[in-house]
Tab-separated table of C-alpha atoms in Angstrom:
chain	number	residue	atom	x	y	z
A	1	MET	CA	-10.646	-0.831	-9.868
A	2	ILE	CA	-13.718	-1.361	-7.252
A	3	ARG	CA	-13.782	-4.554	-5.634
A	4	SER	CA	-17.537	-6.366	-5.210
A	5	ALA	CA	-17.942	-7.170	-1.592
A	6	PHE	CA	-20.497	-10.034	-1.886
A	7	TRP	CA	-22.655	-10.846	1.152
A	8	PHE	CA	-23.785	-13.811	3.142
A	9	MET	CA	-26.572	-12.557	5.117
A	10	ILE	CA	-30.071	-13.429	5.141
A	11	TRP	CA	-32.583	-10.420	4.535
A	12	SER	CA	-35.364	-9.989	6.494
A	13	SER	CA	-38.026	-7.618	7.088
A	14	THR	CA	-38.100	-4.913	9.746
A	15	ALA	CA	-39.844	-6.364	12.977
A	16	PHE	CA	-41.881	-2.947	13.135
A	17	ALA	CA	-41.940	0.216	11.279
A	18	CYS	CA	-38.408	1.001	10.527
A	19	ASP	CA	-38.075	2.813	7.781
A	20	VAL	CA	-34.223	1.775	6.468
A	21	THR	CA	-32.099	0.061	3.389
A	22	GLY	CA	-29.877	-2.033	3.291
A	23	GLN	CA	-29.284	-5.641	5.282
A	24	ARG	CA	-30.168	-7.228	8.508
A	25	MET	CA	-27.415	-7.480	11.020
A	26	ASN	CA	-26.668	-10.592	12.888
A	27	SER	CA	-27.339	-11.018	16.644
A	28	GLU	CA	-27.330	-13.487	18.734
A	29	VAL	CA	-29.266	-12.081	21.569
A	30	GLN	CA	-33.110	-12.636	21.371
A	31	ASN	CA	-35.505	-9.352	21.063
A	32	ALA	CA	-32.841	-7.295	20.061
A	33	PRO	CA	-33.923	-4.311	17.981
A	34	GLU	CA	-32.719	-4.847	14.659
A	35	VAL	CA	-29.854	-3.356	12.951
A	36	TYR	CA	-29.495	-2.876	8.887
A	37	LEU	CA	-26.064	-2.228	6.979
A	38	SER	CA	-25.914	0.036	4.367
A	39	VAL	CA	-22.861	0.159	1.873
A	40	ASP	CA	-22.205	0.745	-1.927
A	41	GLU	CA	-18.954	-0.954	-2.767
A	42	ILE	CA	-16.016	-1.455	-0.893
A	43	PRO	CA	-12.756	-1.343	-2.592
A	44	LEU	CA	-10.010	-2.816	-1.380
A	45	ALA	CA	-7.619	-1.383	0.175
A	46	ARG	CA	-8.873	2.177	0.610
A	47	PRO	CA	-11.071	3.971	2.569
A	48	PHE	CA	-14.551	3.538	2.587
A	49	SER	CA	-18.223	4.570	4.486
A	50	VAL	CA	-21.115	2.489	5.807
A	51	LEU	CA	-24.349	3.106	7.114
A	52	VAL	CA	-25.555	1.797	10.209
A	53	SER	CA	-29.437	2.020	10.991
A	54	ILE	CA	-30.718	0.712	14.128
A	55	CYS	CA	-34.786	0.301	14.455
A	56	SER	CA	-35.412	0.313	18.075
A	57	GLU	CA	-38.116	2.343	20.010
A	58	THR	CA	-35.738	3.316	23.071
A	59	ALA	CA	-32.894	5.893	22.654
A	60	VAL	CA	-29.684	4.345	20.969
A	61	GLY	CA	-26.544	5.500	23.120
A	62	GLN	CA	-23.075	4.938	21.831
A	63	MET	CA	-22.288	2.907	18.712
A	64	ARG	CA	-18.763	1.392	17.930
A	65	VAL	CA	-18.032	-0.414	14.812
A	66	ASP	CA	-14.751	-2.625	13.877
A	67	ALA	CA	-14.017	-5.582	11.240
A	68	THR	CA	-11.612	-8.564	11.745
A	69	MET	CA	-10.224	-11.332	9.230
A	70	PRO	CA	-11.034	-14.294	11.556
A	71	ALA	CA	-9.022	-16.861	9.193
A	72	HIS	CA	-5.680	-14.479	9.215
A	73	ARG	CA	-6.074	-13.114	13.461
A	74	HIS	CA	-6.016	-9.599	12.471
A	75	GLY	CA	-8.668	-6.551	12.034
A	76	MET	CA	-8.165	-3.158	10.656
A	77	ASN	CA	-5.450	-1.106	11.513
A	78	TYR	CA	-7.624	2.280	11.639
A	79	THR	CA	-10.087	3.193	13.933
A	80	PRO	CA	-13.345	4.021	12.082
A	81	LYS	CA	-14.901	7.082	12.320
A	82	VAL	CA	-18.137	7.224	13.811
A	83	THR	CA	-21.322	10.634	13.149
A	84	ALA	CA	-24.918	10.217	14.971
A	85	LEU	CA	-27.612	11.051	12.503
A	86	GLY	CA	-29.974	10.867	14.313
A	87	GLY	CA	-33.256	8.437	14.544
A	88	GLY	CA	-31.205	5.628	15.078
A	89	ALA	CA	-28.633	5.729	11.847
A	90	PHE	CA	-24.875	6.456	12.096
A	91	ARG	CA	-22.587	7.051	9.472
A	92	VAL	CA	-19.262	5.436	9.810
A	93	ASP	CA	-16.358	6.428	7.206
A	94	ASP	CA	-12.562	5.481	7.442
A	95	MET	CA	-13.129	2.067	7.190
A	96	LEU	CA	-10.429	-0.302	5.091
A	97	PHE	CA	-10.184	-3.357	3.970
A	98	HIS	CA	-6.399	-3.970	3.140
A	99	MET	CA	-6.805	-7.491	2.158
A	100	PRO	CA	-9.337	-9.886	0.241
A	101	GLY	CA	-11.075	-12.708	1.805
A	102	LEU	CA	-13.560	-13.113	4.386
A	103	TRP	CA	-14.065	-9.728	7.207
A	104	GLU	CA	-16.631	-9.848	9.831
A	105	LEU	CA	-17.934	-6.450	10.314
A	106	GLN	CA	-18.572	-6.399	13.892
A	107	VAL	CA	-21.418	-3.407	15.496
A	108	TYR	CA	-21.642	-3.027	19.468
A	109	VAL	CA	-24.960	-0.686	20.006
A	110	ASP	CA	-25.516	0.246	23.438
A	111	ILE	CA	-29.379	0.343	23.950
A	112	ASN	CA	-30.817	0.525	27.797
A	113	GLY	CA	-27.268	0.688	29.527
A	114	GLN	CA	-26.528	-3.180	27.529
A	115	SER	CA	-23.792	-3.243	25.065
A	116	ILE	CA	-25.478	-5.680	21.991
A	117	PHE	CA	-23.108	-7.048	19.793
A	118	TYR	CA	-24.129	-7.400	16.265
A	119	SER	CA	-22.159	-8.825	12.599
A	120	SER	CA	-22.410	-9.394	9.322
A	121	GLU	CA	-20.222	-11.192	6.693
A	122	ILE	CA	-18.186	-9.654	3.995
A	123	THR	CA	-16.320	-11.344	1.297
A	124	LEU	CA	-14.112	-8.986	-0.396
A	125	LYS	CA	-12.645	-10.016	-3.688
B	1	MET	CA	-14.825	-23.877	-13.341
B	2	THR	CA	-11.749	-23.504	-15.164
B	3	LEU	CA	-12.572	-22.461	-18.818
B	4	TRP	CA	-9.739	-22.797	-21.773
B	5	PHE	CA	-9.651	-19.949	-23.709
B	6	THR	CA	-8.321	-21.122	-27.086
B	7	ALA	CA	-7.120	-18.932	-29.104
B	8	ALA	CA	-5.276	-20.120	-32.509
B	9	LEU	CA	-2.419	-17.531	-32.185
B	10	ILE	CA	-0.623	-18.551	-35.280
B	11	ALA	CA	-3.514	-20.205	-36.720
B	12	LEU	CA	-2.133	-19.574	-40.224
B	13	THR	CA	1.223	-20.777	-39.750
B	14	GLY	CA	-0.036	-23.951	-37.484
B	15	ALA	CA	3.098	-23.823	-36.205
B	16	VAL	CA	2.224	-22.967	-31.940
B	17	ARG	CA	-1.138	-23.075	-30.368
B	18	ALA	CA	-1.077	-20.768	-27.268
B	19	GLU	CA	-3.829	-20.295	-24.818
B	20	VAL	CA	-4.938	-18.317	-21.719
B	21	LEU	CA	-5.009	-20.551	-18.871
B	22	LEU	CA	-6.790	-18.507	-16.170
B	23	SER	CA	-10.367	-19.190	-15.259
B	24	ALA	CA	-13.297	-16.552	-15.617
B	25	ASP	CA	-12.496	-15.557	-11.700
B	26	GLU	CA	-8.744	-15.363	-12.155
B	27	ILE	CA	-9.226	-13.027	-14.822
B	28	GLU	CA	-10.918	-10.903	-13.038
B	29	GLN	CA	-8.759	-11.020	-10.489
B	30	ALA	CA	-5.759	-10.092	-13.087
B	31	LEU	CA	-7.820	-7.004	-14.438
B	32	SER	CA	-7.896	-5.569	-11.030
B	33	PHE	CA	-3.913	-5.178	-11.666
B	34	GLY	CA	-4.003	-2.049	-14.005
B	35	PRO	CA	-4.475	0.117	-16.137
B	36	TRP	CA	-1.427	1.030	-15.843
B	37	PRO	CA	-0.323	3.709	-16.307
B	38	PRO	CA	-2.382	5.585	-13.417
B	39	SER	CA	-3.871	8.457	-14.078
B	40	PHE	CA	-1.919	11.759	-12.548
B	41	HIS	CA	-3.340	13.332	-9.708
B	42	THR	CA	-1.772	16.690	-8.183
B	43	ASP	CA	-0.505	16.392	-4.519
B	44	PRO	CA	-3.467	18.793	-2.887
B	45	SER	CA	-0.709	18.266	0.342
B	46	ASN	CA	2.130	20.197	-1.842
B	47	ARG	CA	1.473	23.246	-3.948
B	48	VAL	CA	4.363	22.512	-6.494
B	49	SER	CA	3.121	19.175	-7.045
B	50	ASN	CA	2.299	19.923	-10.497
B	51	ASN	CA	4.433	23.074	-11.356
B	52	ALA	CA	7.008	22.501	-13.869
B	53	ARG	CA	9.909	24.378	-12.531
B	54	ALA	CA	9.478	23.141	-9.299
B	55	ILE	CA	10.139	19.336	-10.820
B	56	ALA	CA	13.001	20.690	-12.653
B	57	LEU	CA	14.158	22.018	-9.333
B	58	GLY	CA	13.480	18.970	-7.489
B	59	GLU	CA	15.164	17.020	-10.746
B	60	ALA	CA	18.527	18.981	-10.188
B	61	LEU	CA	18.130	19.093	-5.885
B	62	PHE	CA	18.151	15.178	-5.990
B	63	ASN	CA	21.392	14.462	-8.449
B	64	ASP	CA	23.143	17.524	-6.945
B	65	PRO	CA	25.191	16.794	-3.464
B	66	VAL	CA	23.902	20.344	-1.930
B	67	LEU	CA	21.756	18.412	0.042
B	68	SER	CA	23.988	16.744	2.029
B	69	VAL	CA	25.870	18.954	4.969
B	70	ASP	CA	28.933	18.440	3.330
B	71	GLY	CA	28.646	17.724	-0.324
B	72	ALA	CA	29.457	14.158	0.237
B	73	PHE	CA	26.670	12.820	-1.853
B	74	SER	CA	23.609	13.431	-3.517
B	75	CYS	CA	19.638	11.644	-3.241
B	76	ALA	CA	20.771	9.676	-6.532
B	77	SER	CA	24.132	8.567	-4.632
B	78	CYS	CA	21.396	5.951	-3.160
B	79	HIS	CA	18.755	6.301	-5.347
B	80	ASP	CA	20.715	5.904	-8.967
B	81	PRO	CA	17.903	6.976	-11.473
B	82	GLU	CA	20.298	4.271	-13.842
B	83	GLN	CA	18.983	1.146	-11.416
B	84	ALA	CA	15.836	1.927	-11.018
B	85	PHE	CA	16.470	4.456	-8.336
B	86	THR	CA	18.080	1.699	-5.723
B	87	THR	CA	21.516	0.475	-5.830
B	88	PRO	CA	22.461	-3.285	-5.730
B	89	GLU	CA	23.829	-3.730	-2.135
B	90	ALA	CA	22.054	-5.358	0.234
B	91	ARG	CA	21.673	-2.092	2.774
B	92	ALA	CA	21.853	1.365	1.736
B	93	LEU	CA	25.194	3.185	2.806
B	94	GLY	CA	24.782	6.623	3.645
B	95	ARG	CA	27.205	7.907	6.876
B	96	VAL	CA	27.498	4.764	8.047
B	97	LEU	CA	25.630	0.853	7.046
B	98	LEU	CA	21.977	1.635	7.298
B	99	ASP	CA	19.949	-0.869	8.794
B	100	ARG	CA	17.309	-0.987	5.201
B	101	ASN	CA	17.803	-1.729	1.766
B	102	THR	CA	17.514	1.471	-0.445
B	103	PRO	CA	13.999	1.169	-1.973
B	104	SER	CA	13.316	2.244	-5.474
B	105	LEU	CA	11.277	5.981	-5.724
B	106	ARG	CA	9.122	4.745	-8.424
B	107	ASN	CA	5.146	5.048	-8.326
B	108	LEU	CA	5.185	6.904	-5.156
B	109	ALA	CA	2.500	9.094	-6.115
B	110	GLY	CA	-0.671	9.057	-3.653
B	111	LEU	CA	0.800	6.416	-1.499
B	112	ARG	CA	-0.496	6.659	2.575
B	113	TRP	CA	3.085	5.573	3.551
B	114	TYR	CA	6.244	6.024	2.848
B	115	GLY	CA	9.171	3.913	3.945
B	116	TRP	CA	9.592	0.490	5.139
B	117	GLY	CA	8.363	1.204	8.465
B	118	GLY	CA	5.625	3.724	7.458
B	119	LYS	CA	7.447	6.992	9.143
B	120	SER	CA	5.625	9.262	6.510
B	121	ASP	CA	2.154	9.964	5.210
B	122	ASN	CA	2.841	12.445	2.334
B	123	LEU	CA	5.925	12.075	-0.162
B	124	TRP	CA	7.446	15.599	0.890
B	125	ALA	CA	7.979	14.128	3.959
B	126	ALA	CA	9.659	11.253	3.099
B	127	SER	CA	11.556	13.621	0.621
B	128	LEU	CA	12.260	15.677	4.126
B	129	HIS	CA	13.832	13.537	6.992
B	130	PRO	CA	16.796	11.939	4.782
B	131	ILE	CA	17.958	15.931	4.295
B	132	ILE	CA	18.306	16.106	7.658
B	133	GLU	CA	18.697	12.898	8.964
B	134	GLU	CA	22.327	12.226	10.400
B	135	GLN	CA	22.938	8.897	9.065
B	136	GLU	CA	22.239	10.414	5.823
B	137	MET	CA	22.289	14.145	4.180
B	138	ALA	CA	23.019	15.538	7.689
B	139	HIS	CA	21.543	19.108	6.961
B	140	SER	CA	20.473	21.147	9.713
B	141	PRO	CA	17.976	23.245	8.553
B	142	GLU	CA	19.886	26.055	9.137
B	143	SER	CA	22.947	24.763	7.258
B	144	LEU	CA	20.074	24.191	4.074
B	145	LYS	CA	19.351	27.531	3.946
B	146	THR	CA	22.369	28.538	3.601
B	147	ALA	CA	23.577	26.192	1.085
B	148	MET	CA	20.915	26.763	-0.732
B	149	SER	CA	21.175	30.332	-0.732
B	150	GLU	CA	24.852	30.086	-1.701
B	151	SER	CA	23.738	27.063	-4.457
B	152	ALA	CA	23.252	27.428	-8.305
B	153	TYR	CA	19.786	26.865	-7.859
B	154	ILE	CA	18.648	30.023	-5.617
B	155	ASN	CA	16.946	31.920	-8.359
B	156	ASP	CA	14.825	28.970	-9.369
B	157	PHE	CA	14.185	28.473	-5.540
B	158	GLU	CA	13.222	32.085	-5.490
B	159	ALA	CA	10.987	31.862	-8.576
B	160	ILE	CA	9.289	29.318	-7.146
B	161	PHE	CA	9.058	29.918	-3.449
B	162	GLY	CA	9.501	33.852	-3.297
B	163	VAL	CA	12.781	35.421	-1.473
B	164	ILE	CA	14.768	32.977	0.730
B	165	GLN	CA	15.794	35.546	2.867
B	166	ASN	CA	12.020	36.288	4.046
B	167	GLN	CA	11.917	32.430	4.797
B	168	GLY	CA	12.930	30.619	8.478
B	169	PRO	CA	14.947	27.661	7.969
B	170	GLU	CA	12.393	25.565	8.405
B	171	LEU	CA	10.273	26.748	6.069
B	172	VAL	CA	13.271	26.554	3.102
B	173	LEU	CA	13.843	22.655	4.344
B	174	VAL	CA	9.918	21.766	3.682
B	175	ASN	CA	9.906	23.770	0.609
B	176	ALA	CA	13.200	21.886	-0.939
B	177	ALA	CA	11.459	19.044	-0.320
B	178	LYS	CA	8.343	19.806	-1.954
B	179	ALA	CA	10.481	20.366	-4.933
B	180	LEU	CA	11.917	17.105	-4.376
B	181	SER	CA	8.687	15.305	-4.428
B	182	ALA	CA	7.188	17.114	-7.373
B	183	TYR	CA	10.005	15.448	-9.291
B	184	LEU	CA	9.279	12.277	-7.639
B	185	GLY	CA	5.761	12.243	-8.430
B	186	THR	CA	6.745	12.571	-11.768
B	187	LEU	CA	8.304	8.782	-11.540
B	188	VAL	CA	6.301	6.272	-12.687
B	189	THR	CA	7.586	2.453	-13.889
B	190	ASP	CA	6.585	1.550	-17.588
B	191	ARG	CA	4.005	-0.265	-18.999
B	192	THR	CA	4.956	-3.866	-19.462
B	193	GLN	CA	4.123	-7.497	-20.721
B	194	PHE	CA	1.779	-8.000	-18.009
B	195	ASP	CA	-0.287	-5.026	-19.181
B	196	ASP	CA	-0.482	-5.501	-22.762
B	197	PHE	CA	-1.853	-9.157	-21.288
B	198	ARG	CA	-4.301	-7.349	-18.424
B	199	ASP	CA	-5.589	-5.117	-21.289
B	200	ALA	CA	-5.641	-8.094	-24.071
B	201	LEU	CA	-8.284	-9.740	-21.151
B	202	GLU	CA	-10.097	-6.457	-20.263
B	203	ARG	CA	-10.596	-6.617	-23.783
B	204	ARG	CA	-11.761	-10.137	-24.059
B	205	ASP	CA	-8.871	-10.107	-26.842
B	206	PHE	CA	-7.966	-13.638	-26.517
B	207	PRO	CA	-5.738	-14.020	-29.096
B	208	ALA	CA	-3.323	-11.394	-27.942
B	209	ALA	CA	-3.768	-12.312	-24.348
B	210	ALA	CA	-2.233	-15.451	-25.658
B	211	TYR	CA	1.001	-14.007	-26.957
B	212	TYR	CA	1.578	-13.861	-22.719
B	213	PRO	CA	3.666	-16.580	-21.681
B	214	GLU	CA	2.170	-19.114	-20.256
B	215	ALA	CA	4.906	-19.829	-17.974
B	216	ALA	CA	3.957	-16.734	-16.323
B	217	GLN	CA	0.230	-17.558	-16.617
B	218	ARG	CA	1.147	-20.442	-14.419
B	219	GLY	CA	3.039	-18.029	-11.973
B	220	LEU	CA	-0.206	-15.891	-12.204
B	221	GLN	CA	-2.217	-18.344	-10.780
B	222	LEU	CA	-0.069	-19.279	-8.201
B	223	PHE	CA	-0.117	-16.086	-7.300
B	224	LEU	CA	-3.676	-15.248	-7.017
B	225	GLY	CA	-4.183	-18.597	-5.511
B	226	ARG	CA	-2.159	-21.491	-3.696
B	227	GLY	CA	0.559	-18.945	-2.877
B	228	ASN	CA	-1.639	-16.101	-1.286
B	229	CYS	CA	0.400	-13.684	-2.547
B	230	VAL	CA	-2.434	-11.350	-3.700
B	231	PHE	CA	-3.437	-10.774	0.347
B	232	CYS	CA	-0.466	-7.922	0.696
B	233	HIS	CA	0.336	-7.543	-3.445
B	234	ASN	CA	-2.844	-6.152	-4.914
B	235	GLY	CA	-4.506	-3.375	-6.544
B	236	PRO	CA	-2.535	-1.867	-9.838
B	237	ARG	CA	0.922	-1.525	-7.889
B	238	PHE	CA	0.607	-4.801	-6.544
B	239	SER	CA	0.595	-3.738	-2.709
B	240	ASN	CA	-1.931	-2.561	-0.260
B	241	ASN	CA	0.518	-0.423	1.197
B	242	GLU	CA	0.234	-1.960	4.660
B	243	PHE	CA	2.472	-3.626	6.595
B	244	HIS	CA	3.115	-7.480	6.831
B	245	ASP	CA	5.518	-9.671	8.960
B	246	ALA	CA	7.350	-11.428	6.010
B	247	GLY	CA	9.298	-14.226	8.163
B	248	VAL	CA	12.340	-11.981	7.695
B	249	PRO	CA	14.877	-11.704	10.688
B	250	TYR	CA	14.668	-8.677	12.139
B	251	PHE	CA	17.348	-8.900	14.426
B	252	LEU	CA	20.181	-6.358	13.415
B	253	ASN	CA	22.613	-7.743	15.707
B	254	GLU	CA	22.606	-9.790	18.960
B	255	THR	CA	21.308	-6.606	20.766
B	256	GLU	CA	19.067	-4.736	18.411
B	257	VAL	CA	16.330	-4.935	16.858
B	258	ASP	CA	14.641	-3.581	13.322
B	259	GLU	CA	10.987	-2.391	15.017
B	260	GLY	CA	9.734	-1.764	11.227
B	261	ARG	CA	6.404	-0.125	11.575
B	262	PHE	CA	6.268	-0.186	15.706
B	263	SER	CA	9.329	2.555	15.363
B	264	GLY	CA	7.699	4.061	11.901
B	265	LEU	CA	4.405	4.988	13.564
B	266	ASN	CA	6.231	6.325	16.941
B	267	PHE	CA	7.741	8.503	14.346
B	268	LEU	CA	5.016	9.531	12.737
B	269	LEU	CA	3.127	10.638	15.532
B	270	SER	CA	5.398	12.728	16.832
B	271	SER	CA	6.566	14.302	13.129
B	272	PRO	CA	4.982	17.829	12.625
B	273	TYR	CA	5.333	16.732	8.587
B	274	THR	CA	1.962	15.165	8.300
B	275	LEU	CA	-1.306	15.644	6.578
B	276	GLU	CA	-1.855	16.818	9.954
B	277	GLY	CA	0.487	19.022	10.527
B	278	ASP	CA	0.973	23.131	9.326
B	279	TRP	CA	3.076	22.133	6.697
B	280	ASN	CA	0.255	20.912	4.674
B	281	ASP	CA	-0.667	23.414	2.162
B	282	ASP	CA	-4.378	21.426	1.648
B	283	PRO	CA	-6.651	23.327	3.634
B	284	ASP	CA	-8.905	20.466	3.454
B	285	ARG	CA	-6.603	17.966	4.592
B	286	GLN	CA	-7.070	14.957	2.227
B	287	GLY	CA	-5.921	11.572	3.628
B	288	ALA	CA	-5.095	13.021	7.173
B	289	TRP	CA	-7.846	10.581	8.405
B	290	ALA	CA	-5.435	8.055	7.836
B	291	VAL	CA	-2.729	9.054	10.371
B	292	ARG	CA	-5.545	10.752	12.724
B	293	ASN	CA	-6.893	6.983	12.674
B	294	VAL	CA	-4.173	4.424	12.653
B	295	ARG	CA	-4.107	1.858	15.234
B	296	ARG	CA	-1.219	1.378	17.218
B	297	SER	CA	-0.996	-2.258	17.832
B	298	HIS	CA	1.937	-4.714	19.379
B	299	ALA	CA	2.202	-6.910	16.614
B	300	ASP	CA	3.610	-3.695	14.501
B	301	PHE	CA	6.771	-4.771	15.855
B	302	GLY	CA	9.074	-6.250	12.947
B	303	THR	CA	6.405	-5.867	10.158
B	304	PHE	CA	6.846	-3.545	7.017
B	305	ARG	CA	5.183	-1.919	4.187
B	306	THR	CA	4.191	-4.243	1.423
B	307	PRO	CA	6.578	-3.663	-1.879
B	308	SER	CA	5.406	-2.656	-4.723
B	309	LEU	CA	6.374	-5.222	-7.419
B	310	ARG	CA	5.843	-3.019	-10.066
B	311	GLY	CA	9.572	-3.465	-11.794
B	312	VAL	CA	10.252	-5.270	-9.578
B	313	ALA	CA	13.158	-7.287	-11.598
B	314	GLU	CA	14.886	-4.103	-11.437
B	315	THR	CA	15.279	-3.543	-7.990
B	316	ALA	CA	17.633	-6.552	-6.709
B	317	PRO	CA	18.481	-7.422	-3.515
B	318	TYR	CA	14.961	-8.117	-1.291
B	319	MET	CA	13.397	-7.760	1.524
B	320	HIS	CA	13.274	-5.083	3.985
B	321	ASP	CA	17.440	-5.694	4.885
B	322	GLY	CA	18.049	-6.686	1.323
B	323	SER	CA	18.545	-10.242	2.149
B	324	LEU	CA	17.624	-12.035	-0.582
B	325	LYS	CA	19.652	-11.518	-3.470
B	326	ASP	CA	17.610	-12.629	-6.147
B	327	LEU	CA	13.663	-13.243	-7.268
B	328	ASN	CA	13.962	-16.859	-7.347
B	329	ALA	CA	15.720	-16.352	-3.604
B	330	VAL	CA	12.687	-14.348	-2.741
B	331	VAL	CA	10.170	-17.096	-4.129
B	332	ARG	CA	11.641	-19.698	-2.469
B	333	HIS	CA	11.843	-17.714	0.836
B	334	TYR	CA	8.202	-18.044	1.085
B	335	SER	CA	8.383	-21.856	-0.368
B	336	LYS	CA	10.330	-22.906	2.747
B	337	ILE	CA	8.981	-20.416	5.419
B	338	ASN	CA	10.440	-20.348	8.629
B	339	THR	CA	6.892	-19.977	10.557
B	340	GLU	CA	8.470	-19.579	13.918
B	341	ARG	CA	9.960	-16.475	13.149
B	342	LEU	CA	6.957	-14.986	12.391
B	343	HIS	CA	4.587	-13.575	15.437
B	344	ALA	CA	3.067	-16.229	17.240
B	345	ASP	CA	-0.149	-13.692	17.635
B	346	GLY	CA	0.178	-12.073	14.637
B	347	GLU	CA	-1.168	-12.852	11.702
B	348	ALA	CA	-1.922	-16.360	10.336
B	349	ILE	CA	-1.793	-15.562	6.670
B	350	LEU	CA	1.712	-17.307	5.557
B	351	SER	CA	2.672	-21.035	5.704
B	352	GLN	CA	4.933	-23.027	3.524
B	353	LEU	CA	4.341	-23.184	0.165
B	354	ASN	CA	6.238	-25.797	-0.825
B	355	LEU	CA	6.686	-25.224	-4.182
B	356	SER	CA	7.922	-27.589	-7.107
B	357	GLU	CA	10.564	-26.361	-9.171
B	358	GLN	CA	8.672	-25.978	-11.620
B	359	GLU	CA	6.083	-23.559	-9.322
B	360	ILE	CA	9.368	-21.515	-8.310
B	361	ALA	CA	10.174	-21.203	-11.801
B	362	ASP	CA	6.277	-20.274	-13.128
B	363	LEU	CA	6.306	-17.473	-9.868
B	364	VAL	CA	9.731	-15.845	-11.447
B	365	ALA	CA	8.496	-15.982	-14.549
B	366	PHE	CA	5.229	-14.169	-13.539
B	367	LEU	CA	7.356	-11.582	-11.726
B	368	MET	CA	9.766	-10.474	-14.772
B	369	THR	CA	6.939	-9.692	-16.504
B	370	LEU	CA	5.598	-7.034	-13.865
B	371	SER	CA	8.953	-5.353	-15.365
B	372	LYS	CA	9.988	-3.572	-18.710
B	373	ALA	CA	11.228	-5.813	-21.593
B	374	PRO	CA	14.009	-7.420	-21.835
B	375	TYR	CA	12.397	-9.674	-18.866
């Protein structure tokens, strides 16, 4: 059975023209480009994919994705596969959340030689 | 909010008033443990996985000592079909006393990992390794080819896989393992009292659901709630099929340890028999993402694959080393778990539950309903 994922994030409009869908990821870096996360459903203990869209006028370098369960002190057992789609969009495959509970999805984006950290909290029931 | 769905089960006689005790959220979680049985899917990595002749050959080989180098024992010697495809011994007895409990072989189709340490990512590889393991069947590919050629199964083997003399010994080994795997993939546990309860909940048929014993319902509530069992035992198989430290000692003796997933990954990543390897029949390499992307960590040391709880009442003793004799002992283990045994920097999941005697009995009552009657 597919489990539902509930997103505890603040919806926000984009700062400039960036034709993306999904929910905005959090960053503590001031004036950081907006990053949006799009995912249909997250099945428990089975692989899923997400789409990460980076709204930056500057070319985006590498992008890395990971996830942890802060309360359990562990992360994913697999390294996700990131594929650049162009235009600041990335498809991330082979994500797997093997336990229900609160996960923190983490994205590191290289822009202008700086690695910027973004996160989103996802509760998987 | 807890919703109490009261069903006038035997309203006509007025003898008993039964209830569904679960909250709406608990009911939603209970539905995730089904439906059962799962639909059958052909294993794309094994071209004979849905071949009736291969399934029959696999069953015959499973029960015949031809797969051990000296004819000393068969797969069924340790995985006894009359005993839920395991045996009551704590640790398996091959040519020597092995380090781990014999796992049951039911509900294996389509898993991501096989074995306590996950050293295989597919069922035919999991079937192959015991044939050539020195402490188990002890065949070499060459001796197996000779044994198969001289066996009563040669006609069936050649009808399925072609002329054996045209096959190298390793191909014969892989083909024999794929026939075994075709059979093992058909082994599924029966529906249970829990499945009737779960399906009744899905239909919103609460009078029917209320036939499920209240003790088992209370046990399920603990399983989903304070017990945190569902963290690892989830989905229709009651297993996330990943690896965890359950607080069971992994010392084999004063100088040796069972490395669990740590050694399982070492084995897997050097094996030619993975979904990423040349023996996979699937050109699309479905499922190979896991062996390609799996992470290695020092925290893998001493972790073991979460066992399914389907049919669990039939497979005592328990844990990777068979050290707990019955389900009562398992629940008591988690209730008073020695957290000093857990990895200092491992998962922070387990803590002492300090269950009451009633709660222990309820959890056991729930677990018993995951097996076929009689409970």
